[in-house]
């Protein structure tokens, strides 16, 4: 079974940040990204060598980029299953655009013959952590506002509604994070960059949620 993962920096495998030339870049940890952790879980059930993973995540990408990359980065691989995860980099843009793009992505993948799962992303930071890289503090201020003012919730509600309409199953990682936050867990502390990249342990949770659904 070939599985393609389409998404942004979380799917690519980006974790903590480091300063670079007055700005910043991100550490890549391919060994810890959720689909790397998912592979042995699936092989335990389906057999060694039975699963092929294609990582089509790109740092900074959003649903508009996903639309442009569909033919080359998803459909050309002829996947049996495609896991789509967008929202983090869309929530600072118009909701209507996200709805249009996500509808196109899911519809076109489904029409290509691949099964599709939409995975909601993690929460972003709810405050600016003192451990945030100074060069990225301005981003943390903006993402905390998006998370706290209900914008991110509205985007995820819209994504779920689209999936219901298109009969696409949802692996609701975002709801998992919301429940953690409601129980008193400091979810910002579970972000490797204190902004929007989950730590390795939360990638494990993503893998477990996907394994159960698959």
Tab-separated table of C-alpha atoms in Angstrom:
chain	number	residue	atom	x	y	z
A	1	UNK	CA	0.000	0.000	0.000
A	2	UNK	CA	1.374	3.409	-0.986
A	3	UNK	CA	0.431	6.351	1.242
A	4	UNK	CA	1.126	9.974	0.273
A	5	UNK	CA	1.146	12.664	2.964
A	6	UNK	CA	0.297	16.154	1.707
A	7	UNK	CA	0.788	19.115	4.003
A	8	UNK	CA	3.013	21.788	5.471
A	9	UNK	CA	6.061	21.964	7.761
A	10	UNK	CA	4.598	19.527	10.301
A	11	UNK	CA	4.226	16.903	7.582
A	12	UNK	CA	7.669	17.700	6.182
A	13	UNK	CA	9.191	17.029	9.597
A	14	UNK	CA	10.071	20.479	10.993
A	15	UNK	CA	10.624	20.871	14.718
A	16	UNK	CA	12.540	23.537	16.673
A	17	UNK	CA	13.940	26.763	15.213
A	18	UNK	CA	17.437	28.233	15.098
A	19	UNK	CA	18.703	31.709	14.294
A	20	UNK	CA	20.122	32.213	10.803
A	21	UNK	CA	21.346	35.435	9.198
A	22	UNK	CA	19.108	37.681	11.256
A	23	UNK	CA	16.094	35.461	10.701
A	24	UNK	CA	15.563	31.767	11.432
A	25	UNK	CA	15.319	28.309	9.972
A	26	UNK	CA	13.977	25.031	11.320
A	27	UNK	CA	15.544	21.753	12.326
A	28	UNK	CA	14.272	18.826	10.273
A	29	UNK	CA	13.871	15.528	12.113
A	30	UNK	CA	12.646	12.986	9.554
A	31	UNK	CA	13.090	10.194	12.067
A	32	UNK	CA	10.470	11.746	14.370
A	33	UNK	CA	7.794	12.937	11.928
A	34	UNK	CA	4.438	11.254	12.401
A	35	UNK	CA	4.407	9.227	9.180
A	36	UNK	CA	7.865	7.819	9.948
A	37	UNK	CA	6.508	6.695	13.310
A	38	UNK	CA	3.364	5.392	11.624
A	39	UNK	CA	5.253	3.067	9.286
A	40	UNK	CA	6.277	0.389	11.845
A	41	UNK	CA	2.791	0.518	13.365
A	42	UNK	CA	1.277	-0.381	10.007
A	43	UNK	CA	3.977	-2.919	9.161
A	44	UNK	CA	3.266	-4.712	12.419
A	45	UNK	CA	-0.248	-5.317	11.173
A	46	UNK	CA	0.245	-5.653	7.416
A	47	UNK	CA	3.778	-7.030	7.183
A	48	UNK	CA	7.302	-5.721	6.700
A	49	UNK	CA	7.757	-3.970	3.370
A	50	UNK	CA	4.005	-3.805	2.712
A	51	UNK	CA	3.783	-0.011	3.131
A	52	UNK	CA	5.424	2.728	1.040
A	53	UNK	CA	5.420	6.254	2.453
A	54	UNK	CA	5.724	9.372	0.255
A	55	UNK	CA	6.345	12.646	2.115
A	56	UNK	CA	4.823	15.539	0.164
A	57	UNK	CA	4.936	18.011	3.020
A	58	UNK	CA	6.653	21.367	2.418
A	59	UNK	CA	7.475	23.945	5.071
A	60	UNK	CA	5.391	27.091	4.718
A	61	UNK	CA	2.871	25.463	2.410
A	62	UNK	CA	-0.865	26.048	2.623
A	63	UNK	CA	-3.964	24.762	0.856
A	64	UNK	CA	-3.342	27.009	-2.170
A	65	UNK	CA	0.088	25.444	-2.598
A	66	UNK	CA	-1.442	22.012	-2.163
A	67	UNK	CA	-3.796	22.675	-5.073
A	68	UNK	CA	-0.873	23.618	-7.294
A	69	UNK	CA	1.131	20.537	-6.271
A	70	UNK	CA	-1.626	17.932	-6.524
A	71	UNK	CA	-0.725	16.503	-9.925
A	72	UNK	CA	3.024	16.246	-9.337
A	73	UNK	CA	3.208	15.569	-5.608
A	74	UNK	CA	0.173	13.341	-5.084
A	75	UNK	CA	-1.652	12.018	-8.141
A	76	UNK	CA	1.537	11.193	-10.070
A	77	UNK	CA	2.472	8.736	-7.288
A	78	UNK	CA	-0.789	6.779	-7.758
A	79	UNK	CA	-1.333	6.387	-4.011
A	80	UNK	CA	-3.746	3.912	-2.481
A	81	UNK	CA	-4.316	6.394	0.337
A	82	UNK	CA	-3.615	10.117	0.713
A	83	UNK	CA	-3.495	11.876	4.071
A	84	UNK	CA	-4.074	15.626	3.795
A	85	UNK	CA	-3.268	18.065	6.603
A	86	UNK	CA	-3.690	21.820	6.093
A	87	UNK	CA	-4.841	24.711	8.242
A	88	UNK	CA	-1.903	26.121	10.203
A	89	UNK	CA	-0.695	28.384	7.401
A	90	UNK	CA	-4.196	29.063	6.101
A	91	UNK	CA	-5.682	30.553	9.254
A	92	UNK	CA	-4.092	33.960	8.617
A	93	UNK	CA	-5.824	34.131	5.234
A	94	UNK	CA	-9.493	34.319	4.188
A	95	UNK	CA	-11.585	31.367	5.355
A	96	UNK	CA	-13.425	31.220	2.039
A	97	UNK	CA	-10.171	30.643	0.182
A	98	UNK	CA	-9.304	27.749	2.509
A	99	UNK	CA	-12.731	26.213	1.968
A	100	UNK	CA	-12.393	26.449	-1.805
A	101	UNK	CA	-8.883	25.034	-1.847
A	102	UNK	CA	-9.583	22.190	0.565
A	103	UNK	CA	-12.697	21.203	-1.373
A	104	UNK	CA	-10.645	21.076	-4.570
A	105	UNK	CA	-7.826	19.083	-2.991
A	106	UNK	CA	-10.061	16.451	-1.440
A	107	UNK	CA	-12.346	16.177	-4.466
A	108	UNK	CA	-9.532	15.796	-6.978
A	109	UNK	CA	-7.678	13.206	-4.907
A	110	UNK	CA	-10.870	11.218	-4.408
A	111	UNK	CA	-11.642	11.425	-8.152
A	112	UNK	CA	-8.145	10.113	-8.945
A	113	UNK	CA	-8.997	6.812	-7.254
A	114	UNK	CA	-7.057	7.283	-4.029
A	115	UNK	CA	-8.739	6.939	-0.691
A	116	UNK	CA	-8.426	10.094	1.407
A	117	UNK	CA	-8.126	10.945	5.085
A	118	UNK	CA	-8.127	14.551	6.247
A	119	UNK	CA	-6.107	15.025	9.422
A	120	UNK	CA	-6.797	18.214	11.337
A	121	UNK	CA	-3.566	19.842	12.537
A	122	UNK	CA	-2.451	20.598	16.057
A	123	UNK	CA	-3.278	23.739	18.007
A	124	UNK	CA	-0.894	26.653	17.750
A	125	UNK	CA	0.576	28.434	20.767
A	126	UNK	CA	-1.781	30.146	23.192
A	127	UNK	CA	0.874	32.527	24.578
A	128	UNK	CA	4.349	33.730	23.684
A	129	UNK	CA	6.683	31.418	25.544
A	130	UNK	CA	9.896	32.857	27.005
A	131	UNK	CA	11.625	29.975	25.215
A	132	UNK	CA	10.487	31.208	21.798
A	133	UNK	CA	13.404	32.070	19.518
A	134	UNK	CA	13.606	35.908	19.650
A	135	UNK	CA	13.773	36.140	15.865
A	136	UNK	CA	10.388	34.384	15.679
A	137	UNK	CA	8.624	36.147	18.569
A	138	UNK	CA	6.597	38.339	16.195
A	139	UNK	CA	5.194	35.195	14.565
A	140	UNK	CA	4.344	33.698	17.952
A	141	UNK	CA	2.372	36.824	18.820
A	142	UNK	CA	0.302	36.495	15.656
A	143	UNK	CA	-0.316	32.749	15.952
A	144	UNK	CA	-1.359	33.074	19.598
A	145	UNK	CA	-3.946	35.640	18.566
A	146	UNK	CA	-5.263	33.351	15.814
A	147	UNK	CA	-5.505	30.443	18.249
A	148	UNK	CA	-7.106	32.417	21.065
A	149	UNK	CA	-9.649	34.494	19.140
A	150	UNK	CA	-11.462	31.472	17.687
A	151	UNK	CA	-10.091	31.747	14.155
A	152	UNK	CA	-8.370	28.378	14.220
A	153	UNK	CA	-11.502	26.745	15.641
A	154	UNK	CA	-13.572	28.240	12.810
A	155	UNK	CA	-11.169	26.897	10.183
A	156	UNK	CA	-11.315	23.405	11.651
A	157	UNK	CA	-15.124	23.515	11.857
A	158	UNK	CA	-15.174	24.479	8.175
A	159	UNK	CA	-12.798	21.634	7.282
A	160	UNK	CA	-14.949	19.092	9.114
A	161	UNK	CA	-18.056	20.360	7.312
A	162	UNK	CA	-16.351	19.950	3.937
A	163	UNK	CA	-15.319	16.406	4.837
A	164	UNK	CA	-18.879	15.529	5.855
A	165	UNK	CA	-20.154	16.851	2.534
A	166	UNK	CA	-17.555	14.911	0.543
A	167	UNK	CA	-17.761	11.782	2.733
A	168	UNK	CA	-14.080	12.058	3.717
A	169	UNK	CA	-13.054	10.536	7.072
A	170	UNK	CA	-11.443	12.950	9.539
A	171	UNK	CA	-8.583	12.033	11.838
A	172	UNK	CA	-9.285	14.784	14.348
A	173	UNK	CA	-5.925	15.578	15.916
A	174	UNK	CA	-7.060	19.149	16.572
A	175	UNK	CA	-9.884	17.936	18.778
A	176	UNK	CA	-7.375	15.802	20.667
A	177	UNK	CA	-5.285	18.912	21.339
A	178	UNK	CA	-8.350	20.902	22.391
A	179	UNK	CA	-9.270	18.203	24.888
A	180	UNK	CA	-5.725	18.263	26.276
A	181	UNK	CA	-5.956	22.022	26.716
A	182	UNK	CA	-9.367	21.730	28.392
A	183	UNK	CA	-7.905	19.216	30.860
A	184	UNK	CA	-5.234	21.703	31.920
A	185	UNK	CA	-2.309	20.583	29.756
A	186	UNK	CA	-0.015	23.389	28.608
A	187	UNK	CA	-0.260	22.629	24.897
A	188	UNK	CA	2.182	25.406	23.993
A	189	UNK	CA	4.825	23.464	25.903
A	190	UNK	CA	4.174	20.517	23.559
A	191	UNK	CA	5.244	22.576	20.540
A	192	UNK	CA	8.898	22.066	19.669
A	193	UNK	CA	9.239	25.631	18.372
A	194	UNK	CA	6.662	27.034	20.855
A	195	UNK	CA	4.628	28.219	17.861
A	196	UNK	CA	3.171	25.503	15.633
A	197	UNK	CA	5.469	22.460	15.351
A	198	UNK	CA	4.516	19.557	17.661
A	199	UNK	CA	7.243	17.799	19.588
A	200	UNK	CA	8.190	14.208	18.807
A	201	UNK	CA	5.831	12.821	21.430
A	202	UNK	CA	2.855	14.572	19.884
A	203	UNK	CA	3.901	13.267	16.463
A	204	UNK	CA	3.617	9.828	18.070
A	205	UNK	CA	0.029	10.650	19.008
A	206	UNK	CA	-0.698	11.662	15.404
A	207	UNK	CA	0.724	8.337	14.243
A	208	UNK	CA	-1.385	6.412	16.736
A	209	UNK	CA	-4.568	8.237	15.722
A	210	UNK	CA	-3.885	7.540	12.049
A	211	UNK	CA	-2.982	3.900	12.678
A	212	UNK	CA	-6.284	3.350	14.456
A	213	UNK	CA	-8.211	4.945	11.587
A	214	UNK	CA	-6.332	3.119	8.812
